[in-house]
Amino acid sequence: MLLIIGVTALIIWRFGNATPSSPLSPSPPPYGKFPKPNDPFQFLPCTSETLPPALEDPNPEKTWAAKFDPDPGHWSWGNATTNSASEHDEYQGRGIYLCGYLDVPLDYTNASDGRIVRLAVNKFQVSGLAKVNEDGGGRGRKSERTIVLNPGGPGGSGTSYLWRGAEGVTERFSGGVFDVLGWDPRGVNASLPSMACFPADADRDRYSLLSNQAHDESTSPLAQLRVADAINNATFAACKEIHGDLPRFLGTAFVARDLEQIRIALGEPELTGYLVSYGTGIGQTYANMFPNSVGRIILDGTEYVRDHRLLGGFGWTALDNGTDAWHDGFLSECIAAGPEHCALAKPLNPSSKNVTLEDLQNRIFTLLDSLIANPLPAYTTHSGPSLITYSTLVSALYGAMYSALTWPSLALALSEFEKQNTTLMARMLDRAEWEYDPTLPCPATRRKPHTDELTALVICADSHDAPLPPFTPKDAQTDPDGLRWWTSLWKNMTAQSWIAGDSRFYNVFPCRHYTSTFGAAVGAYRGDLNHTLAHPVLLVAETYDPATPLRNGRRLLAEMGENARLVVHHGYGHSSRDTSACTERILREFVLEGVVPEGRETECWADGKPYRYGEGEGEVVLGESGGGLDPSAEALRVWREEMAELRGVQPGLFR
Ligand SMILES: *[C@@H]1O[C@H](CO)[C@@H](O)[C@H](O)[C@H]1NC(C)=O
Ligand SMILES: *[C@@H]1O[C@H](CO)[C@@H](O)[C@H](O)[C@H]1NC(C)=O
Ligand SMILES: *[C@@H]1O[C@H](CO)[C@@H](O)[C@H](O)[C@H]1NC(C)=O
Ligand SMILES: *[C@@H]1O[C@H](CO)[C@@H](O)[C@H](O)[C@H]1NC(C)=O
Ligand SMILES: *[C@@H]1O[C@H](CO)[C@@H](O)[C@H](O)[C@H]1NC(C)=O
Ligand SMILES: *[C@@H]1O[C@H](CO)[C@@H](O)[C@H](O)[C@H]1NC(C)=O
Ligand SMILES: *[C@@H]1O[C@H](CO)[C@@H](O)[C@H](O)[C@H]1NC(C)=O
Ligand SMILES: *[C@@H]1O[C@H](CO)[C@@H](O)[C@H](O)[C@H]1NC(C)=O
Ligand SMILES: CC(=O)N[C@H]1CO[C@H](CO)[C@@H](O)[C@@H]1O
């Protein structure tokens, strides 16, 4: 009913039938009209309609302004902060989510190429909005600094990251004082053009069993690579068909230039940022291209972006600590936590002695090995018949190393799996492996597809000038198309890390088709990383990080010298998600006050232990039937939550 009245009022207002004095005319918008004049982002309060206008739109600003919805009840407000709410103003003391966009050149190096990229930009403004004709008392203003976010990938959505985390981020780094901004990098998600090369997610899914097979599962690695290679070839060819030469303009240096445009549009003399994972690669590149614009930038889960200039470098540079996280973390911490917290720590039968680390590792390896010969059938109510293979399970295990919060769920699923009950595992793999979500109603298949192809396109653009095999005339005789070399790389990577090697290999394998399909990437940064910066950056690297090993943070620190400090964060998972009060204090002093730690390296330890986070705070223990909660439903809930979050960070990983 309310909706119908609203629509009627809007139509009358739009068609000009109502004069300001008419009783039917809406009262003037209490917070004034949006976008505000001279706002480079043209921010509107976010509603479900505020996605950037199409590139083909001849009058995008007009289309955009028409999306302004004057009803504050439809806007996305932040949560009320302590005792700020007021009886007569339910929005007082609440931050506001603002949606806008920024047009930037597609090709920064060619002024005669008029094509643009339209970046989706969202901001959480902590001070909320000021009403017109009222002294806002500081409301509705941008903060002195804005914390700019990037979640990584390549391909992670900064707008999604903002929606998930902005209120936590401003609290975490600035005590709620600074605004937070997230943008979808060129090609990603809501930015235009968006770099998907399949019409729907389900179309992509149907190839992923073929194109992501694990090395150890393959009876003929060379034959398997020929299949995967043909799919990669077809995928890049489709990208070219749909997007022409756009993939040449997606490299990290152009993303860094976009970031500089965002800083300029914010009107801030220096950039404040929290850049994570691959985002640290953007940050290193940015800092050295725009050294005078560097403010308080945290690079968390640190890469060494130089590695990405080399063929396959994005893959092999990540392999150090994935199996350490598995062995010292997932398994050892399980045993240390005991059967009360970890289902795998339960002896197989009550009379047997306590589980040892060696036993447990052997048990799981036996299970994995058996899957190589015999993939297991399964059934789930949502997707019907299902299959658990070595490849899909190993890929999910690697994903789980990104967040120790997934471990109790995974341990429960493995322990049921060991007893031949495949239900929970199949449901968890559904969520880790596929883009198409069978639990959603059918129109989901017609949704805009995820921009997953972007991941390989960025990785390949960054290494576009690395020579491809065969490297010598002699090689050319034995390996004319170079595929034997790739087979050797694959084998080496999985030998170094059975858990990470396959995922990482398939990240880089498409690159053999990049230049032959699109031509050379434009604008890559090939300079040093030791420029003198206006302000040192703060690196955070984790001892058990399965994607960005500490070694890379140290190599970057060595090159950056006095222009960086490093926090060595002892903990599990990717980036500093294994919370440490010590790390938190350093990060906040850095962002809020610009305080740089004295020592080149500072060591911090995580506060809690996996399987026992929040111990003593009434947490629910998975695998126990206490608390009235179904343990497997709870395991699935946590797993899904974490996987949804991790997909944002590393969209190309779980396939
Ligand atoms: C620059 O852009 C123009 C117009 O699209 C194009 O004709 C020209 O080839 C481009 N130059 C380079 C070096 O790519
Ligand atoms: C905001 O409030 C909702 C509902 O009370 C709560 O679920 C959510 O966690 C809060 N978000 C933040 C960032 O505090
Ligand atoms: C990709 O496939 C097309 C069509 O089969 C073929 O012409 C082309 O040579 C392939 N490219 C490479 C690099 O293998
Ligand atoms: C990470 O890997 C490096 C290289 O293999 C190794 O020296 C280091 O001890 C590992 N870290 C942990 C915490 O296991
Ligand atoms: C076996 O595990 C139980 C429960 O974790 C523990 O209380 C007991 O001390 C352990 N026994 C041995 C011999 O380690
Ligand atoms: C794989 O490792 C072997 C042995 O170290 C080495 O000879 C070979 O060149 C490596 N292959 C690649 C592609 O790096
Ligand atoms: C950066 O490193 C390069 C190569 O190691 C060196 O030649 C150059 O002098 C360094 N620049 C600065 C500013 O330290
Ligand atoms: C198998 O596991 C599922 C999910 O954990 C559970 O609901 C079901 O009862 C189990 N089946 C048997 C036969 O134990
Ligand atoms: C336009 C678009 O694709 N938006 C998506 C951005 O990412 C979020 C989170 O994955 C999706 O919910 C949006 O649909």
Short mmCIF file of C-alpha atoms in Angstrom, two decimals, residues 308-534:
data_model
loop_
_atom_site.label_atom_id
_atom_site.label_comp_id
_atom_site.label_asym_id
_atom_site.label_seq_id
_atom_site.Cartn_x
_atom_site.Cartn_y
_atom_site.Cartn_z
CA HIS A 308 54.60 -10.72 -11.18
CA ARG A 309 56.69 -9.44 -14.07
CA LEU A 310 57.97 -12.97 -14.62
CA LEU A 311 56.13 -15.72 -16.45
CA GLY A 312 54.19 -17.71 -13.85
CA GLY A 313 55.53 -15.48 -11.06
CA PHE A 314 52.12 -14.68 -9.63
CA GLY A 315 51.78 -18.43 -9.04
CA TRP A 316 55.08 -19.70 -7.77
CA THR A 317 55.81 -16.77 -5.49
CA ALA A 318 52.82 -17.75 -3.34
CA LEU A 319 53.78 -21.32 -2.52
CA ASP A 320 56.00 -21.08 0.57
CA ASN A 321 53.71 -21.63 3.50
CA GLY A 322 50.48 -23.31 2.40
CA THR A 323 51.54 -26.76 3.58
CA ASP A 324 52.97 -25.28 6.82
CA ALA A 325 49.56 -23.79 7.50
CA TRP A 326 48.01 -27.20 6.84
CA HIS A 327 50.42 -29.16 8.99
CA ASP A 328 51.26 -26.78 11.85
CA GLY A 329 47.86 -25.12 11.78
CA PHE A 330 44.90 -27.11 10.59
CA LEU A 331 46.17 -30.48 11.91
CA SER A 332 48.41 -29.61 14.88
CA GLU A 333 46.10 -27.00 16.32
CA CYS A 334 43.25 -29.49 15.97
CA ILE A 335 45.06 -31.95 18.18
CA ALA A 336 46.12 -29.25 20.60
CA ALA A 337 42.50 -28.10 20.87
CA GLY A 338 41.30 -31.65 21.48
CA PRO A 339 38.13 -33.53 20.55
CA GLU A 340 35.95 -31.02 22.34
CA HIS A 341 36.84 -28.38 19.72
CA CYS A 342 37.92 -30.35 16.69
CA ALA A 343 36.03 -33.34 15.34
CA LEU A 344 39.18 -34.84 13.81
CA ALA A 345 40.85 -35.06 17.21
CA LYS A 346 38.32 -37.69 18.30
CA PRO A 347 39.82 -41.18 18.28
CA LEU A 348 38.26 -43.29 15.54
CA ASN A 349 36.85 -45.64 18.14
CA PRO A 350 36.47 -44.99 21.86
CA SER A 351 38.94 -47.68 22.91
CA SER A 352 41.83 -46.41 20.74
CA LYS A 353 44.47 -44.09 22.13
CA ASN A 354 44.56 -40.35 21.60
CA VAL A 355 45.04 -39.10 18.06
CA THR A 356 48.59 -38.08 17.20
CA LEU A 357 49.63 -35.61 14.54
CA GLU A 358 51.30 -38.29 12.48
CA ASP A 359 48.25 -40.57 12.61
CA LEU A 360 45.94 -37.77 11.66
CA GLN A 361 48.06 -36.65 8.75
CA ASN A 362 48.28 -40.24 7.49
CA ARG A 363 44.54 -40.68 7.82
CA ILE A 364 43.82 -37.62 5.71
CA PHE A 365 46.45 -38.47 3.11
CA THR A 366 44.97 -41.96 2.82
CA LEU A 367 41.58 -40.41 2.30
CA LEU A 368 42.88 -38.01 -0.35
CA ASP A 369 44.82 -40.76 -2.13
CA SER A 370 41.77 -42.98 -2.23
CA LEU A 371 39.88 -40.19 -3.98
CA ILE A 372 42.41 -40.15 -6.80
CA ALA A 373 41.41 -43.66 -7.75
CA ASN A 374 37.81 -43.46 -6.62
CA PRO A 375 35.98 -40.14 -6.65
CA LEU A 376 33.06 -40.41 -4.26
CA PRO A 377 29.43 -40.02 -5.23
CA ALA A 378 27.28 -37.80 -3.04
CA TYR A 379 23.85 -36.26 -2.93
CA THR A 380 22.57 -32.87 -1.80
CA THR A 381 18.99 -31.68 -1.83
CA HIS A 382 19.93 -28.52 -3.72
CA SER A 383 22.13 -29.84 -6.49
CA GLY A 384 21.10 -33.48 -6.67
CA PRO A 385 23.77 -36.00 -7.59
CA SER A 386 27.22 -34.76 -6.70
CA LEU A 387 30.83 -35.85 -6.87
CA ILE A 388 33.74 -35.42 -4.51
CA THR A 389 37.05 -35.57 -6.33
CA TYR A 390 40.63 -35.15 -5.21
CA SER A 391 40.84 -31.93 -7.23
CA THR A 392 37.79 -30.27 -5.73
CA LEU A 393 38.69 -31.32 -2.20
CA VAL A 394 42.31 -30.11 -2.42
CA SER A 395 41.16 -26.81 -3.85
CA ALA A 396 38.74 -26.38 -0.93
CA LEU A 397 41.47 -27.31 1.57
CA TYR A 398 43.69 -24.59 0.12
CA GLY A 399 40.83 -22.10 0.34
CA ALA A 400 40.37 -23.04 3.99
CA MET A 401 43.97 -22.10 4.75
CA TYR A 402 42.95 -18.47 4.09
CA SER A 403 40.84 -18.33 7.24
CA ALA A 404 41.21 -20.46 10.34
CA LEU A 405 37.58 -19.72 11.16
CA THR A 406 36.71 -22.38 8.56
CA TRP A 407 38.74 -25.08 10.26
CA PRO A 408 36.18 -26.50 12.72
CA SER A 409 33.70 -26.81 9.83
CA LEU A 410 36.22 -28.49 7.59
CA ALA A 411 37.35 -30.84 10.38
CA LEU A 412 33.77 -31.90 10.97
CA ALA A 413 33.15 -32.48 7.27
CA LEU A 414 36.36 -34.50 6.94
CA SER A 415 35.56 -36.63 9.96
CA GLU A 416 32.09 -37.45 8.59
CA PHE A 417 33.58 -38.05 5.21
CA GLU A 418 36.03 -40.51 6.75
CA LYS A 419 33.03 -42.44 8.03
CA GLN A 420 31.65 -42.55 4.47
CA ASN A 421 29.07 -39.83 5.05
CA THR A 422 29.64 -37.43 2.15
CA THR A 423 26.66 -35.13 2.72
CA LEU A 424 28.29 -32.25 4.57
CA MET A 425 31.42 -32.32 2.42
CA ALA A 426 29.39 -32.23 -0.78
CA ARG A 427 27.42 -29.26 0.45
CA MET A 428 30.58 -27.43 1.46
CA LEU A 429 32.26 -28.13 -1.87
CA ASP A 430 29.20 -26.88 -3.72
CA ARG A 431 29.80 -23.58 -2.07
CA ALA A 432 33.55 -23.51 -2.56
CA GLU A 433 33.74 -24.67 -6.15
CA TRP A 434 30.85 -23.30 -8.13
CA GLU A 435 29.74 -19.84 -9.08
CA TYR A 436 26.23 -20.93 -9.91
CA ASP A 437 24.29 -21.16 -6.67
CA PRO A 438 21.72 -23.95 -6.83
CA THR A 439 19.99 -22.66 -3.70
CA LEU A 440 18.87 -19.48 -5.45
CA PRO A 441 15.67 -19.39 -7.51
CA CYS A 442 15.98 -19.75 -11.27
CA PRO A 443 16.31 -16.12 -12.38
CA ALA A 444 19.73 -16.26 -10.71
CA THR A 445 20.99 -17.90 -13.89
CA ARG A 446 20.16 -14.73 -15.79
CA ARG A 447 22.05 -12.46 -13.42
CA LYS A 448 25.06 -10.55 -14.56
CA PRO A 449 27.95 -13.00 -14.44
CA HIS A 450 30.89 -12.58 -12.08
CA THR A 451 33.88 -10.83 -13.62
CA ASP A 452 36.18 -13.79 -13.07
CA GLU A 453 38.04 -13.56 -16.37
CA LEU A 454 39.56 -10.32 -15.16
CA THR A 455 41.84 -12.20 -12.77
CA ALA A 456 43.88 -13.93 -15.46
CA LEU A 457 43.79 -10.86 -17.70
CA VAL A 458 45.46 -8.71 -15.03
CA ILE A 459 47.99 -11.39 -14.09
CA CYS A 460 48.87 -11.88 -17.75
CA ALA A 461 49.00 -8.15 -18.52
CA ASP A 462 51.52 -7.72 -15.70
CA SER A 463 53.81 -10.40 -17.18
CA HIS A 464 52.98 -9.72 -20.84
CA ASP A 465 56.58 -9.08 -21.91
CA ALA A 466 58.07 -12.19 -20.29
CA PRO A 467 59.34 -14.56 -23.01
CA LEU A 468 57.25 -17.70 -23.60
CA PRO A 469 58.55 -21.21 -24.12
CA PRO A 470 60.12 -22.65 -26.16
CA PHE A 471 63.09 -20.54 -25.13
CA THR A 472 65.83 -22.02 -27.32
CA PRO A 473 65.96 -23.56 -30.79
CA LYS A 474 66.73 -26.84 -29.10
CA ASP A 475 63.61 -26.57 -26.94
CA ALA A 476 61.65 -25.76 -30.06
CA GLN A 477 62.50 -29.17 -31.47
CA THR A 478 61.38 -31.17 -28.46
CA ASP A 479 58.61 -28.85 -27.29
CA PRO A 480 57.34 -26.82 -30.24
CA ASP A 481 54.28 -25.34 -28.53
CA GLY A 482 55.90 -24.97 -25.11
CA LEU A 483 53.35 -27.16 -23.35
CA ARG A 484 56.00 -29.53 -22.04
CA TRP A 485 57.58 -26.61 -20.25
CA TRP A 486 54.24 -25.71 -18.68
CA THR A 487 53.81 -29.34 -17.63
CA SER A 488 57.18 -29.14 -15.92
CA LEU A 489 56.20 -25.91 -14.15
CA TRP A 490 52.96 -27.52 -12.99
CA LYS A 491 54.77 -30.55 -11.66
CA ASN A 492 57.32 -28.40 -9.84
CA MET A 493 54.68 -26.23 -8.26
CA THR A 494 52.61 -29.13 -6.97
CA ALA A 495 55.78 -30.85 -5.75
CA GLN A 496 56.59 -27.73 -3.75
CA SER A 497 53.05 -27.45 -2.40
CA TRP A 498 50.44 -30.14 -2.94
CA ILE A 499 47.85 -27.85 -1.39
CA ALA A 500 48.51 -24.59 -3.25
CA GLY A 501 50.35 -25.68 -6.40
CA ASP A 502 47.36 -26.55 -8.56
CA SER A 503 45.30 -23.44 -7.80
CA ARG A 504 48.29 -21.21 -8.36
CA PHE A 505 49.33 -22.94 -11.54
CA TYR A 506 45.92 -22.49 -13.12
CA ASN A 507 46.06 -18.77 -12.23
CA VAL A 508 49.02 -18.30 -14.57
CA PHE A 509 48.58 -20.96 -17.24
CA PRO A 510 46.22 -18.84 -19.43
CA CYS A 511 49.03 -16.32 -19.93
CA ARG A 512 50.47 -18.19 -22.89
CA HIS A 513 47.50 -16.91 -24.89
CA TYR A 514 47.49 -13.31 -23.69
CA THR A 515 49.71 -11.44 -26.15
CA SER A 516 48.83 -13.65 -29.10
CA THR A 517 45.16 -12.88 -28.51
CA PHE A 518 45.16 -9.21 -27.52
CA GLY A 519 48.58 -7.78 -28.33
CA ALA A 520 50.97 -6.27 -25.76
CA ALA A 521 49.61 -4.82 -22.52
CA VAL A 522 49.88 -1.04 -22.27
CA GLY A 523 51.57 1.02 -19.58
CA ALA A 524 53.14 -1.62 -17.34
CA TYR A 525 55.35 -0.25 -14.55
CA ARG A 526 58.85 -1.68 -14.78
CA GLY A 527 60.72 0.71 -12.48
CA ASP A 528 62.32 0.06 -9.11
CA LEU A 529 60.37 -0.07 -5.84
CA ASN A 530 62.75 2.05 -3.79
CA HIS A 531 61.55 5.58 -4.57
CA THR A 532 61.71 8.10 -1.77
CA LEU A 533 58.15 8.42 -0.51
CA ALA A 534 56.44 11.38 1.14
#
